[in-house]
Tab-separated table of C-alpha atoms in Angstrom:
chain	number	residue	atom	x	y	z
A	30	MET	CA	15.706	-25.574	16.011
A	31	LEU	CA	12.054	-25.694	15.009
A	32	HIS	CA	12.379	-29.590	15.619
A	33	SER	CA	8.532	-30.477	14.680
A	34	ILE	CA	8.758	-28.381	11.237
A	35	ASP	CA	11.596	-30.468	10.019
A	36	SER	CA	10.048	-33.822	11.053
A	37	ASP	CA	8.160	-35.918	8.245
A	38	ASN	CA	7.296	-32.798	6.219
A	39	ILE	CA	4.110	-32.513	8.567
A	40	VAL	CA	4.023	-29.226	8.396
A	41	ARG	CA	4.949	-26.327	5.829
A	42	GLY	CA	8.679	-26.255	7.049
A	43	LYS	CA	9.912	-23.051	5.273
A	44	ALA	CA	6.967	-20.824	5.324
A	45	MET	CA	6.249	-21.485	9.096
A	46	THR	CA	9.987	-20.878	9.821
A	47	ASP	CA	10.190	-17.652	8.273
A	48	ALA	CA	7.046	-16.481	9.699
A	49	ILE	CA	8.335	-17.217	13.382
A	50	GLN	CA	11.956	-15.946	12.680
A	51	SER	CA	10.664	-12.361	11.301
A	52	CYS	CA	8.756	-11.496	14.101
A	53	VAL	CA	10.910	-9.162	15.993
A	54	HIS	CA	7.945	-8.962	18.748
A	55	CYS	CA	7.617	-5.090	18.319
A	56	GLY	CA	4.034	-5.076	19.175
A	57	PHE	CA	2.752	-3.168	16.394
A	58	CYS	CA	0.261	-6.222	15.902
A	59	LEU	CA	-1.619	-5.692	19.486
A	60	PRO	CA	-3.716	-2.824	18.882
A	61	THR	CA	-4.933	-4.061	15.549
A	62	CYS	CA	-5.688	-7.957	16.917
A	63	PRO	CA	-9.423	-8.277	17.654
A	64	THR	CA	-8.913	-10.731	20.363
A	65	TYR	CA	-5.954	-8.610	22.316
A	66	GLN	CA	-8.533	-5.651	21.869
A	67	VAL	CA	-11.088	-7.641	23.649
A	68	LEU	CA	-9.092	-9.758	26.051
A	69	GLY	CA	-6.157	-7.476	26.802
A	70	GLN	CA	-3.746	-10.577	27.101
A	71	GLU	CA	-0.350	-11.112	25.662
A	72	MET	CA	-1.088	-14.497	24.706
A	73	ASP	CA	-4.247	-13.752	22.774
A	74	SER	CA	-2.298	-11.320	20.327
A	75	PRO	CA	-0.420	-12.736	17.351
A	76	ARG	CA	3.225	-11.603	19.037
A	77	GLY	CA	2.188	-14.071	21.523
A	78	ARG	CA	0.653	-16.926	19.698
A	79	ILE	CA	3.559	-16.895	17.734
A	80	PHE	CA	5.831	-17.433	20.982
A	81	LEU	CA	3.612	-20.110	21.510
A	82	MET	CA	3.578	-21.807	18.370
A	83	LYS	CA	7.325	-21.778	18.548
A	84	GLU	CA	7.272	-23.249	21.775
A	85	VAL	CA	5.149	-26.094	20.803
A	86	LEU	CA	7.311	-26.890	17.648
A	87	GLU	CA	10.451	-26.671	19.605
A	88	GLY	CA	9.099	-29.075	22.236
A	89	LYS	CA	9.087	-26.698	25.234
A	90	LEU	CA	5.438	-26.515	25.374
A	91	SER	CA	2.743	-28.971	24.736
A	92	ALA	CA	0.145	-28.260	22.372
A	93	GLU	CA	-2.493	-28.436	25.219
A	94	GLN	CA	-1.385	-25.801	26.802
A	95	ALA	CA	-1.381	-23.487	23.771
A	96	GLN	CA	-4.593	-24.580	22.320
A	97	PRO	CA	-6.863	-21.963	24.246
A	98	HIS	CA	-4.971	-19.206	22.854
A	99	ILE	CA	-4.455	-20.647	19.174
A	100	ASP	CA	-8.291	-21.399	19.203
A	101	ARG	CA	-9.483	-18.137	19.952
A	102	CYS	CA	-7.458	-16.231	16.956
A	103	LEU	CA	-9.748	-15.305	14.186
A	104	GLY	CA	-7.385	-15.608	11.545
A	105	CYS	CA	-8.644	-12.084	10.069
A	106	LEU	CA	-4.877	-11.091	9.221
A	107	ALA	CA	-5.320	-7.452	10.465
A	108	CYS	CA	-1.494	-8.520	12.077
A	109	GLU	CA	-0.286	-9.041	8.786
A	110	THR	CA	-1.351	-5.366	7.743
A	111	SER	CA	0.031	-3.835	10.585
A	112	CYS	CA	3.294	-5.877	10.649
A	113	PRO	CA	6.330	-3.356	9.870
A	114	SER	CA	8.668	-6.896	9.311
A	115	GLY	CA	6.140	-8.304	7.037
A	116	VAL	CA	5.226	-11.197	8.798
A	117	ARG	CA	3.264	-13.941	6.854
A	118	TYR	CA	1.146	-14.954	9.623
A	119	GLY	CA	-1.454	-16.588	7.532
A	120	GLU	CA	1.137	-18.852	6.539
A	121	LEU	CA	1.875	-19.740	10.268
A	122	ILE	CA	-1.457	-20.020	12.109
A	123	SER	CA	-3.241	-22.624	9.391
A	124	PRO	CA	-0.542	-24.888	8.745
A	125	TYR	CA	-0.019	-25.255	12.925
A	126	ARG	CA	-3.632	-25.814	13.233
A	127	ALA	CA	-3.353	-28.479	10.549
A	128	SER	CA	-0.757	-30.337	12.283
A	129	HIS	CA	-2.147	-29.527	15.824
A	130	SER	CA	-5.911	-29.334	15.199
A	131	GLY	CA	-8.477	-29.804	17.669
A	132	ASN	CA	-10.537	-27.276	19.819
A	133	SER	CA	-9.857	-27.201	23.542
A	134	ASP	CA	-13.892	-26.773	24.150
A	135	VAL	CA	-15.599	-29.838	24.173
A	136	GLY	CA	-19.086	-27.889	23.248
A	137	GLY	CA	-16.605	-26.227	20.150
A	138	ARG	CA	-15.329	-29.479	19.141
A	139	VAL	CA	-19.272	-30.556	18.605
A	140	ARG	CA	-20.002	-27.361	16.853
A	141	ARG	CA	-17.052	-27.367	14.691
A	142	TRP	CA	-18.177	-31.060	13.600
A	143	LEU	CA	-21.683	-30.283	12.957
A	144	ALA	CA	-20.316	-27.499	10.700
A	145	SER	CA	-18.004	-29.315	8.849
A	146	ILE	CA	-20.650	-31.858	7.911
A	147	THR	CA	-23.140	-29.390	6.872
A	148	LEU	CA	-21.761	-25.607	6.034
A	149	PRO	CA	-19.708	-27.087	2.844
A	150	TYR	CA	-22.644	-28.924	1.332
A	151	PRO	CA	-25.538	-26.918	0.063
A	152	ARG	CA	-28.320	-29.179	0.592
A	153	ARG	CA	-27.205	-30.414	4.091
A	154	PHE	CA	-26.946	-26.781	5.054
A	155	ARG	CA	-30.379	-26.268	3.863
A	156	MET	CA	-31.541	-28.906	5.706
A	157	ALA	CA	-29.797	-27.876	8.931
A	158	MET	CA	-31.117	-24.442	8.593
A	159	ARG	CA	-34.594	-26.045	8.492
A	160	ALA	CA	-33.932	-27.905	11.705
A	161	GLY	CA	-32.183	-24.768	13.241
A	162	LYS	CA	-35.588	-22.580	12.557
A	163	LEU	CA	-37.361	-25.374	14.264
A	164	GLY	CA	-34.458	-25.174	17.544
A	165	ARG	CA	-34.989	-21.104	17.618
A	166	ARG	CA	-38.678	-22.085	18.702
A	167	LEU	CA	-37.746	-24.169	21.423
A	168	LEU	CA	-34.370	-22.565	22.175
A	169	PRO	CA	-34.862	-23.258	26.207
A	170	LEU	CA	-34.541	-27.072	25.099
A	171	VAL	CA	-31.479	-26.741	22.804
A	172	PRO	CA	-28.526	-28.259	24.437
A	173	LYS	CA	-25.798	-25.377	25.502
A	174	ALA	CA	-23.258	-26.707	23.381
A	175	LEU	CA	-25.488	-26.066	20.449
A	176	LYS	CA	-27.313	-22.729	21.380
A	177	PRO	CA	-24.519	-20.578	19.468
A	178	MET	CA	-25.232	-22.485	16.164
A	179	VAL	CA	-28.932	-22.128	16.756
A	180	GLN	CA	-28.974	-18.158	17.565
A	181	MET	CA	-27.000	-17.799	14.232
A	182	VAL	CA	-29.872	-19.257	12.080
A	183	PRO	CA	-32.007	-16.574	10.078
A	184	VAL	CA	-35.489	-16.147	10.617
A	185	ALA	CA	-36.373	-16.780	7.131
A	186	LEU	CA	-34.180	-18.291	3.941
A	187	PRO	CA	-34.973	-17.364	0.873
A	188	LYS	CA	-35.898	-19.193	-2.117
A	189	SER	CA	-32.733	-20.592	-3.848
A	190	GLU	CA	-32.614	-21.236	-7.870
A	191	ALA	CA	-30.288	-23.173	-9.880
A	192	LEU	CA	-27.524	-20.992	-11.518
A	193	PRO	CA	-27.079	-21.427	-15.328
A	194	GLU	CA	-24.111	-23.109	-16.635
A	195	ARG	CA	-23.598	-20.464	-19.038
A	196	SER	CA	-24.812	-16.911	-19.307
A	197	PRO	CA	-23.514	-14.955	-22.146
A	198	ALA	CA	-22.340	-11.811	-22.527
A	199	ILE	CA	-24.670	-8.677	-23.459
A	200	GLY	CA	-23.329	-6.896	-26.456
A	201	ARG	CA	-19.513	-7.241	-27.322
A	202	ARG	CA	-17.904	-9.886	-25.426
A	203	ARG	CA	-15.319	-8.333	-23.465
A	204	GLY	CA	-14.453	-11.196	-21.246
A	205	ARG	CA	-15.083	-14.720	-20.147
A	206	VAL	CA	-15.064	-15.875	-16.394
A	207	ALA	CA	-15.916	-18.682	-14.258
A	208	LEU	CA	-17.947	-18.060	-11.358
A	209	LEU	CA	-17.111	-19.902	-7.495
A	210	ALA	CA	-20.657	-20.243	-6.297
A	211	GLY	CA	-19.736	-20.612	-2.658
A	212	CYS	CA	-21.745	-23.096	-0.306
A	213	ALA	CA	-23.517	-21.096	2.531
A	214	GLN	CA	-24.074	-18.232	0.342
A	215	GLN	CA	-26.031	-20.085	-2.185
A	216	ILE	CA	-28.611	-20.920	0.929
A	217	LEU	CA	-28.478	-17.668	2.642
A	218	GLN	CA	-28.173	-15.450	0.141
A	219	PRO	CA	-28.658	-16.615	-3.707
A	220	ASP	CA	-29.182	-13.323	-5.076
A	221	ILE	CA	-25.394	-12.384	-4.632
A	222	ASN	CA	-24.375	-14.846	-7.407
A	223	ALA	CA	-27.487	-13.880	-9.689
A	224	ALA	CA	-26.459	-10.255	-9.043
A	225	ALA	CA	-22.860	-10.847	-9.857
A	226	ILE	CA	-23.819	-12.568	-13.260
A	227	ARG	CA	-26.348	-9.796	-14.354
A	228	VAL	CA	-23.374	-6.831	-13.841
A	229	LEU	CA	-20.936	-9.030	-15.270
A	230	THR	CA	-22.825	-10.142	-18.282
A	231	GLY	CA	-24.396	-6.519	-18.602
A	232	ASN	CA	-20.721	-5.293	-18.903
A	233	GLY	CA	-19.811	-7.593	-21.959
A	234	VAL	CA	-18.537	-10.769	-20.010
A	235	GLU	CA	-19.537	-14.510	-20.500
A	236	VAL	CA	-19.794	-16.222	-16.876
A	237	VAL	CA	-19.788	-19.999	-16.384
A	238	VAL	CA	-20.739	-21.557	-13.370
A	239	PRO	CA	-18.910	-25.379	-13.413
A	240	LYS	CA	-21.006	-27.877	-12.399
A	241	ARG	CA	-18.633	-30.036	-10.521
A	242	GLN	CA	-17.519	-27.246	-8.512
A	243	GLY	CA	-17.602	-27.821	-4.778
A	244	CYS	CA	-16.640	-25.828	-1.073
A	245	CYS	CA	-13.521	-23.745	-1.689
A	246	GLY	CA	-12.031	-25.765	1.488
A	247	ALA	CA	-11.256	-22.195	3.336
A	248	LEU	CA	-13.413	-23.353	6.394
A	249	SER	CA	-11.477	-26.997	6.804
A	250	TRP	CA	-7.964	-25.350	6.206
A	251	HIS	CA	-8.714	-22.727	8.888
A	252	VAL	CA	-9.617	-24.673	11.443
A	253	GLY	CA	-6.833	-27.484	10.915
A	254	ASP	CA	-8.800	-30.181	8.692
A	255	GLU	CA	-6.311	-30.408	6.315
A	256	LYS	CA	-7.236	-33.497	4.530
A	257	ARG	CA	-10.649	-32.165	3.829
A	258	ALA	CA	-9.041	-28.895	2.718
A	259	LYS	CA	-6.900	-30.726	0.228
A	260	LYS	CA	-10.082	-32.876	-1.234
A	261	PHE	CA	-11.818	-29.535	-1.544
A	262	ALA	CA	-9.186	-27.901	-3.486
A	263	ILE	CA	-8.380	-30.748	-5.769
A	264	ASN	CA	-11.778	-31.066	-6.711
A	265	ASN	CA	-12.027	-27.265	-7.517
A	266	LEU	CA	-8.759	-27.806	-9.686
A	267	ASN	CA	-10.296	-30.405	-11.592
A	268	ALA	CA	-13.591	-28.541	-11.877
A	269	PHE	CA	-13.054	-25.132	-13.255
A	270	PRO	CA	-12.093	-24.657	-16.750
A	271	ASP	CA	-8.917	-23.611	-18.417
A	272	ASP	CA	-10.266	-21.204	-21.243
A	273	VAL	CA	-11.613	-18.221	-18.984
A	274	ASP	CA	-9.893	-15.136	-18.172
A	275	ALA	CA	-10.304	-15.366	-14.460
A	276	ILE	CA	-12.000	-17.423	-11.570
A	277	VAL	CA	-14.324	-14.760	-10.265
A	278	THR	CA	-15.379	-14.995	-6.456
A	279	THR	CA	-18.168	-13.270	-4.797
A	280	ALA	CA	-17.176	-14.043	-0.870
A	281	ALA	CA	-14.063	-12.734	0.826
A	282	GLY	CA	-13.468	-15.733	2.691
A	283	CYS	CA	-13.748	-18.079	-0.612
A	284	GLY	CA	-11.578	-15.639	-2.341
A	285	SER	CA	-8.842	-15.876	0.311
A	286	GLY	CA	-9.075	-19.845	0.549
A	287	LEU	CA	-8.512	-20.022	-3.351
A	288	HIS	CA	-5.614	-17.824	-2.955
A	289	ASP	CA	-4.492	-20.219	-0.281
A	290	TYR	CA	-4.307	-23.445	-2.796
A	291	PRO	CA	-0.405	-23.223	-3.336
A	292	LEU	CA	-0.109	-23.664	0.540
A	293	ILE	CA	-2.621	-26.318	1.032
A	294	LEU	CA	-1.118	-28.875	-1.812
A	295	ASP	CA	2.523	-27.381	-0.963
A	296	GLY	CA	4.789	-30.020	-1.878
A	297	GLY	CA	2.596	-32.594	-3.483
A	298	GLN	CA	1.740	-33.209	-7.369
A	299	HIS	CA	-1.045	-30.590	-7.430
A	300	GLU	CA	1.345	-27.856	-6.115
A	301	ALA	CA	1.736	-26.616	-10.125
A	302	ALA	CA	-1.659	-26.748	-10.906
A	303	ALA	CA	-2.654	-25.021	-7.762
A	304	ARG	CA	-0.391	-21.976	-7.979
A	305	GLN	CA	-1.654	-21.261	-11.724
A	306	PHE	CA	-4.989	-21.793	-10.401
A	307	ALA	CA	-4.634	-19.193	-7.636
A	308	HIS	CA	-3.113	-16.857	-10.235
A	309	ARG	CA	-6.201	-16.858	-11.964
A	310	VAL	CA	-8.567	-15.803	-8.844
A	311	VAL	CA	-9.899	-12.304	-8.583
A	312	ASP	CA	-12.896	-10.910	-6.386
A	313	VAL	CA	-16.001	-9.690	-8.357
A	314	SER	CA	-14.884	-6.163	-7.625
A	315	ARG	CA	-11.368	-6.227	-8.522
A	316	TYR	CA	-12.500	-7.695	-12.123
A	317	LEU	CA	-15.259	-5.122	-12.966
A	318	ILE	CA	-12.736	-2.303	-11.810
A	319	ASP	CA	-9.961	-3.788	-13.962
A	320	ILE	CA	-12.190	-4.458	-16.973
A	321	GLY	CA	-14.075	-0.928	-16.697
A	322	ILE	CA	-17.595	-0.596	-15.979
A	323	GLN	CA	-19.401	0.520	-19.182
A	324	SER	CA	-22.416	2.546	-17.956
A	325	GLN	CA	-22.614	4.033	-14.617
A	326	PRO	CA	-25.949	3.547	-12.727
A	327	SER	CA	-27.686	6.034	-10.774
A	328	ILE	CA	-30.518	6.424	-8.041
A	329	PRO	CA	-33.292	8.680	-7.674
A	330	SER	CA	-32.720	9.951	-4.432
A	331	PRO	CA	-29.480	10.473	-2.373
A	332	LEU	CA	-28.450	7.272	-0.434
A	333	ARG	CA	-25.821	7.563	2.315
A	334	VAL	CA	-23.890	4.151	2.407
A	335	ALA	CA	-21.532	2.826	4.564
A	336	TYR	CA	-18.873	-0.016	3.522
A	337	HIS	CA	-17.746	-2.482	6.008
A	338	ASP	CA	-13.890	-4.005	5.020
A	339	ALA	CA	-14.184	-7.889	5.252
A	340	CYS	CA	-10.943	-8.836	6.591
A	341	HIS	CA	-10.145	-11.308	3.603
A	342	LEU	CA	-10.559	-8.705	1.239
A	343	ALA	CA	-8.808	-5.810	2.932
A	344	HIS	CA	-6.073	-7.991	4.777
A	345	ALA	CA	-5.618	-11.480	2.618
A	346	GLN	CA	-6.397	-10.038	-1.003
A	347	ARG	CA	-5.536	-6.528	-0.312
A	348	ILE	CA	-8.773	-5.337	-1.771
A	349	ARG	CA	-9.977	-2.158	-0.596
A	350	SER	CA	-10.356	0.706	-3.035
A	351	GLU	CA	-12.115	-1.268	-5.604
A	352	PRO	CA	-15.489	-2.048	-3.924
A	353	ARG	CA	-15.543	1.742	-2.969
A	354	GLU	CA	-15.081	2.753	-6.364
A	355	LEU	CA	-17.708	0.391	-7.622
A	356	LEU	CA	-20.123	2.273	-5.050
A	357	SER	CA	-18.964	5.403	-5.905
A	358	MET	CA	-19.826	5.065	-9.575
A	359	ILE	CA	-23.521	4.864	-8.542
A	360	SER	CA	-24.458	8.608	-9.050
A	361	GLY	CA	-26.470	9.724	-5.738
A	362	VAL	CA	-24.586	7.461	-3.700
A	363	GLU	CA	-22.679	9.307	-0.677
A	364	LEU	CA	-20.289	6.870	0.678
A	365	CYS	CA	-19.005	7.105	4.029
A	366	GLU	CA	-16.524	5.367	6.302
A	367	ILE	CA	-16.797	3.165	9.546
A	368	ALA	CA	-14.730	4.078	12.446
A	369	ASP	CA	-12.342	1.034	13.206
A	370	ARG	CA	-13.460	-0.142	9.856
A	371	GLU	CA	-10.683	-2.894	9.279
A	372	THR	CA	-11.266	-4.633	12.682
A	373	CYS	CA	-12.826	-8.030	12.454
A	374	CYS	CA	-16.947	-8.308	12.832
A	375	GLY	CA	-16.518	-11.722	14.764
A	376	SER	CA	-17.515	-14.007	11.799
A	377	ALA	CA	-14.642	-15.306	10.516
A	378	GLY	CA	-15.624	-18.407	8.898
A	379	THR	CA	-17.092	-20.626	11.784
A	380	TYR	CA	-15.601	-18.585	14.681
A	381	ASN	CA	-19.001	-17.077	15.658
A	382	ILE	CA	-20.360	-20.419	16.986
A	383	ASP	CA	-16.900	-21.474	17.950
A	384	GLN	CA	-16.150	-18.709	20.546
A	385	PRO	CA	-19.650	-16.987	20.564
A	386	ALA	CA	-18.308	-14.864	23.498
A	387	ILE	CA	-15.820	-12.733	21.674
A	388	ALA	CA	-17.763	-12.987	18.324
A	389	MET	CA	-20.524	-11.313	19.995
A	390	GLU	CA	-18.476	-8.832	21.810
A	391	LEU	CA	-16.689	-8.041	18.079
A	392	GLY	CA	-20.330	-7.817	16.493
A	393	LEU	CA	-21.943	-5.446	18.776
A	394	ARG	CA	-18.705	-3.257	18.225
A	395	LYS	CA	-19.171	-3.434	14.609
A	396	ALA	CA	-23.226	-2.789	14.733
A	397	ARG	CA	-22.467	0.499	16.905
A	398	ARG	CA	-19.693	1.772	14.638
A	399	ILE	CA	-22.410	1.262	11.778
A	400	GLU	CA	-24.870	3.212	13.738
A	401	GLU	CA	-22.117	5.953	14.286
A	402	SER	CA	-21.713	6.412	10.372
A	403	GLN	CA	-25.592	7.348	10.167
A	404	CYS	CA	-25.776	5.407	6.863
A	405	ARG	CA	-28.972	4.007	5.754
A	406	LEU	CA	-27.458	1.146	4.248
A	407	VAL	CA	-24.200	-0.913	4.822
A	408	ALA	CA	-22.511	-2.821	2.053
A	409	MET	CA	-19.682	-5.376	2.269
A	410	GLY	CA	-18.121	-8.558	0.251
A	411	ASN	CA	-18.483	-11.373	2.115
A	412	ILE	CA	-21.714	-13.671	3.279
A	413	GLY	CA	-20.263	-14.276	6.533
A	414	CYS	CA	-19.625	-10.667	7.695
A	415	MET	CA	-23.420	-10.061	6.191
A	416	VAL	CA	-25.103	-12.567	8.437
A	417	GLN	CA	-23.003	-11.359	11.315
A	418	ILE	CA	-23.518	-7.900	11.082
A	419	GLU	CA	-27.266	-8.071	10.306
A	420	LYS	CA	-27.627	-9.957	13.351
A	421	TYR	CA	-26.092	-7.484	15.526
A	422	LEU	CA	-27.646	-4.571	14.007
A	423	GLN	CA	-30.760	-6.298	14.778
A	424	GLU	CA	-29.324	-6.769	18.449
A	425	ILE	CA	-29.176	-2.991	19.215
A	426	GLY	CA	-32.535	-2.145	17.387
A	427	LEU	CA	-31.140	-0.925	14.135
A	428	LYS	CA	-32.953	-1.581	10.715
A	429	ILE	CA	-30.508	-0.777	8.505
A	430	PRO	CA	-30.155	-3.049	5.160
A	431	VAL	CA	-27.120	-5.225	4.800
A	432	LEU	CA	-26.293	-6.065	1.257
A	433	HIS	CA	-23.137	-7.408	-0.751
A	434	THR	CA	-21.294	-4.658	-3.276
A	435	ILE	CA	-22.415	-6.425	-6.129
A	436	GLN	CA	-25.900	-6.276	-4.816
A	437	VAL	CA	-25.829	-2.631	-4.467
A	438	PHE	CA	-24.656	-2.071	-7.874
A	439	ASP	CA	-26.819	-4.709	-9.590
A	440	ARG	CA	-30.115	-2.991	-8.007
A	441	ALA	CA	-28.895	0.653	-8.948
A	442	MET	CA	-28.410	-0.530	-12.529
A	443	ARG	CA	-31.769	-2.017	-12.785
A	444	GLY	CA	-33.456	0.834	-11.147
A	445	SER	CA	-34.755	-1.040	-7.781
A	446	LEU	CA	-32.166	0.110	-5.272
A	447	SER	CA	-34.771	1.444	-2.564
A	448	LEU	CA	-35.219	1.271	1.177
C-alpha cells in the first residue's frame, strides 16, 4: 500500500498510483533516458526512480536516500515516448517532488533559490544577467556554488521592447489568439515573440498579449515548489481572456507547463477552469499548420537547416511534424535530421545549473550531433534549448546560428534569412 499517497491528500493519489502500478520494469526506458546514458546506473533511470519513489511512498526508504537520484532526473519525458505500458511518468515525478522537494546538494539549493527569485520575473532576471556579466569577468572570484549560473550568462543581451497588447490581423481575420510572453525569453530572445506576432498577423490572426499574465509556473512545478506553481497558474487563469480561439506558446517548456495546470490545481476550486484553460493551449507551430499558411516564403540561396526536438514539444506535447512542416514550407530550405534527435540537450529548465556536470555532457553530445549533420543553421522551439545548444556549439568551436523555428519562418517571410 502506498501510505503517503493516501495521507491528507498531500500528493495526487490516483495519478501517482497509476503511474507506479503501470510500470512493469521492462527496461525499454533505459536507452532513451539521458541520465542513464551518461551515468549507466539503474537508480538513475526512470525504472529505477519509480522503484525509489514507490519505496519512499510506502515508508520503506527515506526520502533523503532517494533524493540524489530524483534530483538527477531531467523531467524530459523521453521515457513516456518509449514506454510500451503507457506509464505517465510526468504525473509521478512532479507531484512526488512537490511532496518531497529539496536538492540534496547545498550548492544546488542555493542556485535553485536564486533561480526561483529571478527567472520568473523579467525585470529581476535582467538585473541578474547584468550581475552575471560582471561575474563572468571575475569568474575566479565567484563562489564555486554560483559558477554554473555565471557560466550560462550570455556575453550580450538584446534590447528588449514591450509587446503591443493587440496586434490586428493583416487582411481578412481568420483567428484571434492570446500569446504567452514567457519570462526569460523576453530578456534573452525578445525577437521570438515579435517574430511570432509578425507571422501570425501576416496569416490573418489577431494577437493579444494580456498585461496581467506572468510566469507559467513550469520551473517551480518541475523542482517541487508547488505553492509558487499554483500561484502562477491561478494568476494566468485570471489574466487570459476567454474570447480567443487559442492560447499560443512559443516555448516548449512553457507550453508543457500550461498543459500541466489541471495536475497542478488538481482537486481544488480551480481544477475545472484549469482543464478548460489547458485545452486551449497550443504551440505556435501547430496552430499555424492547423489554420494553414497563406503564403509560402522563399530564400534566394539553398540553406541546410537542422531541427532539434525540444523535449517538452516532442515528448510532453507530442509535437514533432508541425515545426518540420513549417520549415519545409520555405522554398530553398533543405531540412536535415540530427542523430539522437529526441535526446535531451541538458537544459531542462534549471537543470543546467542544478546538475552542471551532466548538463555539460549532454550539451556537448548534442553539439557534436549537430556538427555531424553538416547544417548551416539549427532551429528549435524552446528558449532553454537555444541557450544551452548555443553555448556548447561555441565550446566545440562551431559558429552555427541558433534560431527559433518561428524566427526562421519570419525571416524568410521578410527576406532577411541570411548567414
